[in-house]
Short mmCIF file of N, CA and C in Angstrom, two decimals:
data_model
loop_
_atom_site.label_atom_id
_atom_site.label_comp_id
_atom_site.label_asym_id
_atom_site.label_seq_id
_atom_site.Cartn_x
_atom_site.Cartn_y
_atom_site.Cartn_z
N UNK A 25 -35.16 -10.84 -45.45
CA UNK A 25 -35.29 -11.15 -43.83
C UNK A 25 -34.02 -11.98 -43.99
N UNK A 26 -33.96 -13.09 -44.91
CA UNK A 26 -32.65 -14.32 -45.00
C UNK A 26 -31.86 -13.59 -45.08
N UNK A 27 -31.47 -12.96 -45.69
CA UNK A 27 -30.22 -11.90 -46.72
C UNK A 27 -29.53 -11.60 -44.71
N UNK A 28 -30.18 -10.19 -44.68
CA UNK A 28 -29.93 -9.68 -43.28
C UNK A 28 -29.79 -10.62 -41.77
N UNK A 29 -30.13 -11.67 -42.15
CA UNK A 29 -30.12 -12.82 -41.14
C UNK A 29 -28.48 -13.46 -41.15
N UNK A 30 -28.36 -13.78 -41.89
CA UNK A 30 -26.82 -14.32 -42.72
C UNK A 30 -26.09 -13.44 -42.50
N UNK A 31 -25.94 -12.26 -43.19
CA UNK A 31 -25.19 -10.80 -42.58
C UNK A 31 -25.12 -10.73 -41.51
N UNK A 32 -26.09 -10.94 -40.69
CA UNK A 32 -25.46 -10.62 -39.17
C UNK A 32 -24.96 -11.18 -38.31
N UNK A 33 -25.13 -12.82 -39.04
CA UNK A 33 -24.50 -14.47 -38.83
C UNK A 33 -22.73 -13.26 -39.11
N UNK A 34 -22.99 -13.28 -40.12
CA UNK A 34 -20.76 -12.86 -40.89
C UNK A 34 -20.63 -11.80 -40.06
N UNK A 35 -21.07 -10.84 -39.69
CA UNK A 35 -20.96 -9.81 -39.08
C UNK A 35 -20.69 -10.46 -37.63
N UNK A 36 -21.19 -11.12 -37.40
CA UNK A 36 -20.93 -11.67 -35.64
C UNK A 36 -19.90 -12.30 -35.21
N UNK A 37 -19.75 -13.41 -36.49
CA UNK A 37 -18.26 -14.69 -36.81
C UNK A 37 -17.53 -13.44 -36.73
N UNK A 38 -17.73 -12.26 -37.81
CA UNK A 38 -16.09 -11.25 -38.45
C UNK A 38 -15.77 -10.87 -36.47
N UNK A 39 -16.92 -10.23 -35.49
CA UNK A 39 -16.80 -9.86 -34.81
C UNK A 39 -15.20 -10.68 -33.12
N UNK A 40 -16.42 -11.99 -33.46
CA UNK A 40 -15.92 -12.88 -32.72
C UNK A 40 -14.33 -13.25 -33.30
N UNK A 41 -13.45 -13.45 -34.40
CA UNK A 41 -12.57 -13.16 -35.02
C UNK A 41 -11.91 -11.94 -34.51
N UNK A 42 -12.45 -11.32 -34.86
CA UNK A 42 -11.63 -9.28 -34.27
C UNK A 42 -11.13 -9.52 -32.40
N UNK A 43 -12.05 -10.18 -32.17
CA UNK A 43 -11.65 -10.67 -30.87
C UNK A 43 -10.74 -11.05 -30.50
N UNK A 44 -10.78 -12.68 -31.00
CA UNK A 44 -9.64 -13.74 -30.78
C UNK A 44 -8.61 -13.03 -31.55
N UNK A 45 -8.46 -12.67 -32.15
CA UNK A 45 -7.00 -11.40 -33.24
C UNK A 45 -6.71 -10.41 -32.30
N UNK A 46 -6.94 -9.61 -31.50
CA UNK A 46 -6.89 -8.87 -30.49
C UNK A 46 -6.44 -9.12 -29.26
N UNK A 47 -7.40 -10.58 -28.80
CA UNK A 47 -6.72 -10.83 -27.49
C UNK A 47 -5.19 -11.85 -28.14
N UNK A 48 -4.99 -12.04 -28.80
CA UNK A 48 -3.72 -12.58 -29.68
C UNK A 48 -2.55 -12.09 -29.62
N UNK A 49 -2.66 -10.79 -30.65
CA UNK A 49 -2.05 -9.70 -30.31
C UNK A 49 -2.07 -9.33 -28.69
N UNK A 50 -2.89 -8.70 -28.29
CA UNK A 50 -2.54 -8.57 -26.46
C UNK A 50 -1.78 -9.62 -25.98
N UNK A 51 -1.93 -10.90 -25.77
CA UNK A 51 -1.19 -11.83 -25.48
C UNK A 51 0.32 -11.91 -25.99
N UNK A 52 0.27 -11.68 -27.20
CA UNK A 52 1.69 -12.15 -27.59
C UNK A 52 2.61 -10.63 -27.33
N UNK A 53 2.10 -9.30 -27.46
CA UNK A 53 2.94 -8.32 -27.10
C UNK A 53 3.00 -8.90 -25.28
N UNK A 54 1.95 -8.97 -24.36
CA UNK A 54 2.43 -9.59 -22.92
C UNK A 54 4.21 -10.47 -22.73
N UNK A 55 3.19 -11.20 -23.78
CA UNK A 55 4.49 -12.33 -24.05
C UNK A 55 5.79 -11.87 -24.29
N UNK A 56 5.61 -11.08 -25.06
CA UNK A 56 7.67 -10.12 -25.59
C UNK A 56 7.62 -9.07 -24.99
N UNK A 57 7.06 -8.75 -23.95
CA UNK A 57 7.49 -7.63 -22.60
C UNK A 57 8.26 -8.37 -22.11
N UNK A 58 7.22 -9.28 -21.62
CA UNK A 58 7.88 -10.47 -20.43
C UNK A 58 9.48 -11.32 -21.00
N UNK A 59 9.59 -11.35 -21.90
CA UNK A 59 10.81 -11.98 -22.70
C UNK A 59 11.73 -11.02 -22.48
N UNK A 60 11.47 -9.76 -22.96
CA UNK A 60 12.36 -8.43 -22.68
C UNK A 60 12.70 -8.29 -21.44
N UNK A 61 11.31 -8.36 -20.69
CA UNK A 61 12.01 -8.49 -18.90
C UNK A 61 12.95 -9.32 -18.45
N UNK A 62 12.55 -10.50 -18.52
CA UNK A 62 13.58 -11.54 -18.32
C UNK A 62 15.03 -11.11 -18.99
N UNK A 63 15.12 -11.49 -19.91
CA UNK A 63 16.34 -10.67 -20.87
C UNK A 63 16.80 -9.66 -20.29
N UNK A 64 16.48 -8.48 -20.13
CA UNK A 64 17.02 -7.49 -19.14
C UNK A 64 17.25 -8.07 -17.68
N UNK A 65 16.62 -8.87 -17.06
CA UNK A 65 17.03 -9.65 -15.48
C UNK A 65 18.50 -10.51 -15.46
N UNK A 66 18.37 -10.74 -16.36
CA UNK A 66 19.60 -11.78 -16.44
C UNK A 66 20.68 -11.32 -17.21
N UNK A 67 20.73 -10.35 -17.96
CA UNK A 67 21.45 -9.43 -18.34
C UNK A 67 22.02 -8.68 -17.00
N UNK A 68 21.07 -8.12 -16.39
CA UNK A 68 21.57 -7.83 -15.31
C UNK A 68 22.04 -8.54 -14.49
N UNK A 69 21.64 -9.78 -14.08
CA UNK A 69 22.00 -10.43 -12.93
C UNK A 69 23.74 -11.06 -13.92
N UNK A 70 24.07 -11.46 -15.03
CA UNK A 70 25.34 -11.32 -15.44
C UNK A 70 26.32 -10.57 -15.63
N UNK A 71 25.79 -9.70 -15.31
CA UNK A 71 26.75 -8.17 -14.71
C UNK A 71 27.03 -8.24 -12.99
N UNK A 72 26.89 -8.15 -12.90
CA UNK A 72 26.03 -8.56 -11.45
C UNK A 72 27.92 -9.76 -10.64
N UNK A 73 26.72 -10.80 -11.62
CA UNK A 73 28.25 -12.52 -11.30
C UNK A 73 29.56 -11.63 -11.49
N UNK A 74 29.72 -11.28 -12.78
CA UNK A 74 31.08 -10.95 -13.68
C UNK A 74 31.86 -9.48 -12.42
N UNK A 75 30.74 -8.31 -12.23
CA UNK A 75 31.54 -7.93 -11.01
C UNK A 75 31.94 -8.29 -9.43
N UNK A 76 30.92 -9.44 -9.24
CA UNK A 76 31.18 -10.43 -7.82
C UNK A 76 32.49 -10.93 -7.96
N UNK A 77 32.34 -11.71 -9.30
CA UNK A 77 33.78 -12.25 -9.44
C UNK A 77 35.26 -11.46 -9.56
N UNK A 78 34.57 -11.22 -10.03
CA UNK A 78 36.06 -9.39 -10.02
C UNK A 78 36.81 -9.42 -8.72
N UNK A 79 35.62 -8.59 -8.17
CA UNK A 79 35.90 -8.27 -6.66
C UNK A 79 36.56 -9.37 -5.14
N UNK A 80 36.15 -10.72 -5.35
CA UNK A 80 35.96 -12.01 -5.45
C UNK A 80 37.77 -12.20 -5.64
N UNK A 81 37.99 -12.26 -7.22
CA UNK A 81 39.54 -11.98 -7.01
C UNK A 81 40.72 -11.47 -6.50
N UNK A 82 39.75 -9.88 -6.62
CA UNK A 82 40.94 -8.70 -5.79
C UNK A 82 41.08 -9.02 -4.35
N UNK A 83 40.22 -9.55 -3.71
CA UNK A 83 40.29 -9.83 -2.23
C UNK A 83 40.98 -11.17 -1.94
N UNK A 84 41.07 -12.35 -2.84
CA UNK A 84 42.14 -12.96 -3.08
C UNK A 84 43.32 -12.89 -3.28
N UNK A 85 43.40 -11.87 -4.06
CA UNK A 85 44.74 -11.24 -4.08
C UNK A 85 45.12 -10.90 -3.04
N UNK A 86 44.39 -9.63 -2.98
CA UNK A 86 44.72 -8.97 -1.24
C UNK A 86 44.96 -9.78 -0.21
N UNK A 87 44.35 -10.70 -0.14
CA UNK A 87 45.02 -11.64 1.35
C UNK A 87 45.68 -12.22 0.62
N UNK A 88 45.83 -12.94 -0.39
CA UNK A 88 46.70 -13.27 -0.55
C UNK A 88 48.65 -12.91 -0.31
N UNK A 89 48.71 -11.07 -0.92
CA UNK A 89 49.46 -10.48 -0.56
C UNK A 89 49.80 -10.10 0.97
N UNK A 90 48.32 -9.72 1.49
CA UNK A 90 48.40 -9.65 3.24
C UNK A 90 49.59 -11.29 4.10
N UNK A 91 49.00 -12.61 3.29
CA UNK A 91 49.46 -13.39 3.50
C UNK A 91 51.05 -13.19 3.89
N UNK A 92 51.46 -13.17 2.79
CA UNK A 92 53.04 -13.00 2.56
C UNK A 92 53.44 -12.14 3.53
N UNK A 93 53.23 -10.90 3.84
CA UNK A 93 53.76 -9.57 4.16
C UNK A 93 53.62 -10.26 5.83
N UNK A 94 52.25 -10.70 6.04
CA UNK A 94 52.30 -11.60 7.32
C UNK A 94 53.92 -12.29 7.40
N UNK A 95 54.19 -13.47 6.81
CA UNK A 95 55.10 -14.18 6.94
C UNK A 95 56.43 -13.87 7.08
N UNK A 96 56.92 -13.13 5.82
CA UNK A 96 57.98 -12.09 6.26
C UNK A 96 57.97 -11.23 7.39
N UNK A 97 57.27 -10.44 7.95
CA UNK A 97 57.22 -10.05 8.95
C UNK A 97 57.70 -11.24 10.42
N UNK A 98 56.43 -12.49 10.04
CA UNK A 98 57.07 -13.46 11.00
C UNK A 98 58.79 -13.91 11.13
N UNK A 99 59.12 -13.86 9.80
CA UNK A 99 60.48 -14.80 9.62
C UNK A 99 61.60 -13.85 9.90
N UNK A 100 60.84 -12.04 10.22
CA UNK A 100 61.85 -10.71 10.18
C UNK A 100 62.03 -10.83 12.28
N UNK A 101 60.79 -11.74 12.41
CA UNK A 101 60.83 -11.02 14.02
C UNK A 101 62.00 -12.59 14.36
N UNK A 102 61.46 -13.62 14.12
CA UNK A 102 62.38 -14.55 13.83
C UNK A 102 63.59 -14.42 14.14
N UNK A 103 63.75 -13.84 12.58
CA UNK A 103 65.43 -13.07 12.69
C UNK A 103 65.93 -12.26 13.95
N UNK A 104 64.94 -11.39 14.47
CA UNK A 104 65.92 -10.37 15.51
C UNK A 104 65.48 -10.96 16.18
N UNK A 105 64.68 -12.00 16.62
CA UNK A 105 64.72 -13.11 18.24
C UNK A 105 65.67 -14.16 18.28
N UNK A 106 66.01 -14.20 17.16
CA UNK A 106 67.50 -14.83 17.08
C UNK A 106 68.64 -13.97 17.76
N UNK A 107 68.70 -12.94 16.95
CA UNK A 107 70.20 -11.94 16.44
C UNK A 107 69.72 -11.71 18.21
N UNK A 108 68.98 -11.69 19.04
CA UNK A 108 68.66 -10.63 20.40
C UNK A 108 69.42 -12.15 21.04
N UNK A 109 69.24 -13.28 20.91
CA UNK A 109 69.32 -14.30 21.98
C UNK A 109 71.05 -14.63 21.79
N UNK A 110 70.94 -14.50 20.56
CA UNK A 110 72.87 -14.27 20.25
C UNK A 110 73.82 -13.27 21.18
N UNK A 111 72.91 -11.91 20.96
CA UNK A 111 73.81 -11.36 21.48
C UNK A 111 73.70 -10.88 23.24
N UNK A 112 72.80 -11.56 23.73
CA UNK A 112 72.24 -11.74 24.71
C UNK A 112 74.05 -13.01 25.45
N UNK A 113 73.75 -14.57 24.60
CA UNK A 113 74.21 -15.50 25.52
C UNK A 113 76.04 -14.93 25.33
N UNK A 114 76.13 -13.52 23.81
CA UNK A 114 77.79 -13.84 23.04
C UNK A 114 78.00 -12.18 24.65
N UNK A 115 77.37 -11.94 25.70
CA UNK A 115 77.72 -10.07 25.71
C UNK A 115 77.76 -10.69 27.73
N UNK A 116 78.41 -10.13 27.82
CA UNK A 116 78.87 -9.72 29.58
C UNK A 116 77.87 -9.97 30.13
N UNK A 117 77.61 -10.79 31.13
CA UNK A 117 76.45 -10.71 32.04
C UNK A 117 75.93 -9.25 32.38
N UNK A 118 76.10 -8.63 32.40
CA UNK A 118 76.47 -6.35 32.69
C UNK A 118 75.89 -6.27 31.58
N UNK A 119 76.30 -6.17 30.10
CA UNK A 119 75.56 -6.24 29.29
C UNK A 119 74.45 -6.44 28.80
N UNK A 120 74.14 -7.66 29.03
CA UNK A 120 72.90 -9.06 28.88
C UNK A 120 71.85 -7.87 29.70
N UNK A 121 72.17 -7.39 31.36
CA UNK A 121 71.57 -6.83 31.69
C UNK A 121 70.47 -6.01 30.90
N UNK A 122 71.84 -5.44 30.21
CA UNK A 122 71.33 -3.55 29.88
C UNK A 122 70.20 -4.13 28.54
N UNK A 123 70.33 -5.14 28.11
CA UNK A 123 69.82 -5.40 27.23
C UNK A 123 68.41 -5.89 27.49
N UNK A 124 68.39 -6.71 28.26
CA UNK A 124 67.27 -7.34 28.90
C UNK A 124 66.59 -5.82 29.57
N UNK A 125 67.09 -4.99 29.74
CA UNK A 125 66.09 -3.93 30.25
C UNK A 125 65.50 -3.05 29.20
N UNK A 126 65.95 -3.58 27.67
CA UNK A 126 65.29 -2.75 26.99
C UNK A 126 63.89 -2.50 26.32
#
């Protein structure tokens, strides 16, 4: 009887230890899964950041090009207005009227 009681206590203790080990294994699996998930999200965020940074750089380049083009057009317009003013000053009143009618 005493031996059965001792065996029952040992078996009960073993069952408790098995449950603890299973719980620890489940905890570690969950933690490992969460770690992989976080790493995956981090990787996707880094890739997205690189892509967005590239897009911003492309937009900055495009904006700079359009600004240069705008500046060139402004200069060309100023030159054309200057030339037109010279033509008006240098032409006869009759020719000047014809130019201003254009």
